[in-house]
C-alpha cells in the first residue's frame, strides 16, 4: 500500500501508529466500527451500483410459519435470502450453539431459487448443522426472537399503536442471530470461488448481505403477525422506529481465535485502518463543511453511547469512560482553532493525552467519517491471499530468524511461562461442536490437545531453541532437527513482512479477556452496542440506524 502524500506539499504524511501501540489487547478491545467496516462497505457498494430489492415470495400463515424470499438484484448477478419462519415454543428458545431449533432459519442463495430449490432447502436449512446445503448456497444462519420486545411490538401494532421507543432502545433488535455460517461450512460455496466477484471482494460481504436482508425479514414477520392478530386495525411499524432496530447477534468463543489464526488478514485490516487515520491526520487544512460533518459524527457517537447499555463489570467502566470522553471532546471542539496546520493531527494528539482508550478509538472513527474521498478506496486492501503469504523461507539464517524474534516478539521473550498465571489457560476445539474453547490448565483435562494460539510461549520456546545454533546455519537445517518449531518459524517470518499481524499479548495468561479479541473482529464487521455477558460471550447489534432494502430503491413489494 503506497503512502499518502498531500497534493502540492513537501511535508511528510503523519506516520501510522506503531504495531506495538495498536496491537495490544486492551486497545483492540476498545475498537469501534468505522466507515471502513464491512457492513458500511456493503451498503455503499449497493447504493453506488444501484442495486434493486424485492420480495418475490411470501408464504407465511397466520401463526407466522412459512417461507419468504428476499431478492437483491445487482448489476451482474442476483442473490436471494430464503427465510424459513417457525413456530418455536418458548422453552426451546436458546442462544447456545447446541440448540436444535430456532424462530427463523436462513440461507443466501446464489441467483433466484426455483420451487425445487426451496423444497430441498426446506428439508435442510431448518436443521442447520444437522442438514446439508450445496454450493448454490452462500451462507447458513438462524435467529431467535427477543421475546419481550418482539411480543410488545406485535401487540402494539396489532392494536393500531406504535411500540414504546424506550423499550425498543433498551433492546435494540427484534431478533438476534446465533450463527451466520459461510465460506464452505456445511456444503456452502467456498470463499475462494466467490472472491473474484466485485461485490464480494472485501471480507465477509456474503455474511453482511445475509444479515442485512434478515433485518428486513424480521420487521416483515412482526408486521405480518400483527396484521394476523389485529386485522384491519393493525398498522405497520413507524419508519423512525424501525431505524432504531438492528439485528442482534449472540456470539461466543468460536469467534475469538479467528484473528490469531489469520495473521495476514489481521495485518491488512489493521494497516488499512491505520493508513486511513494517517491520511486524515495528514490533511493540512479543513473547510467548514468538513468540520460540520465531524460535529455530526460526534453527535451520532454520543447518541449511540447514551443508548448503549451493559452490565458486564469490564464494559461498565469502559462505557462510562466513553460517555465522559465524548462529552469532553464536544466541549474541546468549542475552543479548537481549525485554521492551524493539520488541525486533525492536533486534535488527535490532544485526544491521546486527554482521552481513555475507548475515547481514543471512538475519536478515530469520528475523524474518518467526513473523509470518504480519502479512505473508502482502501477497502480494496482488506482481503488477503494467505496461501501465498504462508510460504516458509528455509534459506533464512538462524541469525536473521533470531533477530526477527527479538524485534517482533520482544514483548514475549521476557514472560516467565513457568509461572502458572502466565500459562493458566489453553485453547482447544470441542469434540461436540468443533468450536474453539478456552480451558483452565490447572482444573480441566485436555491440555494435550492445545491449539497453537499460545503465540507468545511458542515464540519464546523457539528463541531458546535457537541459542545453541550457529548464526549462519539455514533455518531449514534447524527445522530438520526441530520440526516442532515449524509453525512458529513461519509465523515469525510473516511478522517481518506484516507488522500488524500479531496480537502482542499473552493469550494463555490467567487474566486473558477473550472478549477483547471478539470486539476487535466485531468492530471491523460494523457491530455496535457491544454487550459482554461474560468474558467469553457477547451480544451486539448490526445495521442499527442503517437503511432498509426498500429505502435503497422503489421496487414495489409483491
PDB file of N, CA and C in Angstrom, residues 393-402 466 468-479 481:
ATOM      1  N   UNK A 393      10.492 -19.721   4.434  1.00  0.00           N
ATOM      2  CA  UNK A 393      11.808 -19.469   3.837  1.00  0.00           C
ATOM      3  C   UNK A 393      12.859 -20.270   4.597  1.00  0.00           C
ATOM      4  N   UNK A 394      13.197 -21.440   4.062  1.00  0.00           N
ATOM      5  CA  UNK A 394      14.180 -22.292   4.719  1.00  0.00           C
ATOM      6  C   UNK A 394      15.606 -21.801   4.580  1.00  0.00           C
ATOM      7  N   UNK A 395      15.861 -20.891   3.643  1.00  0.00           N
ATOM      8  CA  UNK A 395      17.221 -20.393   3.434  1.00  0.00           C
ATOM      9  C   UNK A 395      17.592 -19.287   4.418  1.00  0.00           C
ATOM     10  N   UNK A 396      16.625 -18.755   5.119  1.00  0.00           N
ATOM     11  CA  UNK A 396      16.922 -17.709   6.100  1.00  0.00           C
ATOM     12  C   UNK A 396      17.915 -18.236   7.126  1.00  0.00           C
ATOM     13  N   UNK A 397      18.837 -17.371   7.555  1.00  0.00           N
ATOM     14  CA  UNK A 397      19.836 -17.794   8.533  1.00  0.00           C
ATOM     15  C   UNK A 397      19.246 -17.787   9.941  1.00  0.00           C
ATOM     16  N   UNK A 398      19.843 -18.567  10.809  1.00  0.00           N
ATOM     17  CA  UNK A 398      19.444 -18.581  12.215  1.00  0.00           C
ATOM     18  C   UNK A 398      19.606 -17.191  12.815  1.00  0.00           C
ATOM     19  N   UNK A 399      20.669 -16.465  12.430  1.00  0.00           N
ATOM     20  CA  UNK A 399      20.887 -15.121  12.957  1.00  0.00           C
ATOM     21  C   UNK A 399      19.730 -14.203  12.595  1.00  0.00           C
ATOM     22  N   UNK A 400      19.281 -14.282  11.334  1.00  0.00           N
ATOM     23  CA  UNK A 400      18.176 -13.428  10.892  1.00  0.00           C
ATOM     24  C   UNK A 400      16.895 -13.785  11.624  1.00  0.00           C
ATOM     25  N   UNK A 401      16.619 -15.084  11.796  1.00  0.00           N
ATOM     26  CA  UNK A 401      15.411 -15.506  12.496  1.00  0.00           C
ATOM     27  C   UNK A 401      15.452 -15.047  13.950  1.00  0.00           C
ATOM     28  N   UNK A 402      16.613 -15.198  14.585  1.00  0.00           N
ATOM     29  CA  UNK A 402      16.733 -14.769  15.974  1.00  0.00           C
ATOM     30  C   UNK A 402      16.496 -13.258  16.088  1.00  0.00           C
ATOM     31  N   UNK A 466      16.925 -21.801  19.516  1.00  0.00           N
ATOM     32  CA  UNK A 466      17.892 -21.314  18.528  1.00  0.00           C
ATOM     33  C   UNK A 466      19.250 -20.972  19.132  1.00  0.00           C
ATOM     34  N   UNK A 468      21.746 -22.471  20.765  1.00  0.00           N
ATOM     35  CA  UNK A 468      22.991 -23.227  20.515  1.00  0.00           C
ATOM     36  C   UNK A 468      23.420 -23.244  19.055  1.00  0.00           C
ATOM     37  N   UNK A 469      22.597 -22.776  18.149  1.00  0.00           N
ATOM     38  CA  UNK A 469      22.882 -22.908  16.714  1.00  0.00           C
ATOM     39  C   UNK A 469      23.720 -21.733  16.227  1.00  0.00           C
ATOM     40  N   UNK A 470      24.627 -22.047  15.322  1.00  0.00           N
ATOM     41  CA  UNK A 470      25.489 -21.003  14.771  1.00  0.00           C
ATOM     42  C   UNK A 470      24.678 -20.059  13.891  1.00  0.00           C
ATOM     43  N   UNK A 471      25.118 -18.820  13.819  1.00  0.00           N
ATOM     44  CA  UNK A 471      24.329 -17.780  13.176  1.00  0.00           C
ATOM     45  C   UNK A 471      24.119 -18.022  11.684  1.00  0.00           C
ATOM     46  N   UNK A 472      25.090 -18.604  11.009  1.00  0.00           N
ATOM     47  CA  UNK A 472      24.984 -18.756   9.552  1.00  0.00           C
ATOM     48  C   UNK A 472      24.170 -19.983   9.130  1.00  0.00           C
ATOM     49  N   UNK A 473      23.764 -20.826  10.068  1.00  0.00           N
ATOM     50  CA  UNK A 473      23.010 -22.044   9.748  1.00  0.00           C
ATOM     51  C   UNK A 473      21.676 -21.692   9.095  1.00  0.00           C
ATOM     52  N   UNK A 474      21.302 -22.358   7.985  1.00  0.00           N
ATOM     53  CA  UNK A 474      19.980 -22.124   7.394  1.00  0.00           C
ATOM     54  C   UNK A 474      18.879 -22.636   8.331  1.00  0.00           C
ATOM     55  N   UNK A 475      17.773 -21.945   8.324  1.00  0.00           N
ATOM     56  CA  UNK A 475      16.636 -22.356   9.145  1.00  0.00           C
ATOM     57  C   UNK A 475      16.180 -23.766   8.786  1.00  0.00           C
ATOM     58  N   UNK A 476      16.321 -24.140   7.515  1.00  0.00           N
ATOM     59  CA  UNK A 476      15.906 -25.482   7.099  1.00  0.00           C
ATOM     60  C   UNK A 476      16.651 -26.558   7.885  1.00  0.00           C
ATOM     61  N   UNK A 477      17.942 -26.350   8.134  1.00  0.00           N
ATOM     62  CA  UNK A 477      18.712 -27.331   8.909  1.00  0.00           C
ATOM     63  C   UNK A 477      18.185 -27.412  10.337  1.00  0.00           C
ATOM     64  N   UNK A 478      17.910 -26.266  10.909  1.00  0.00           N
ATOM     65  CA  UNK A 478      17.349 -26.244  12.270  1.00  0.00           C
ATOM     66  C   UNK A 478      16.028 -27.005  12.327  1.00  0.00           C
ATOM     67  N   UNK A 479      15.165 -26.799  11.325  1.00  0.00           N
ATOM     68  CA  UNK A 479      13.843 -27.435  11.345  1.00  0.00           C
ATOM     69  C   UNK A 479      13.906 -28.939  11.085  1.00  0.00           C
ATOM     70  N   UNK A 481      15.989 -30.828  12.496  1.00  0.00           N
ATOM     71  CA  UNK A 481      16.212 -31.361  13.834  1.00  0.00           C
ATOM     72  C   UNK A 481      15.060 -31.033  14.791  1.00  0.00           C
TER      73      UNK A 481
END
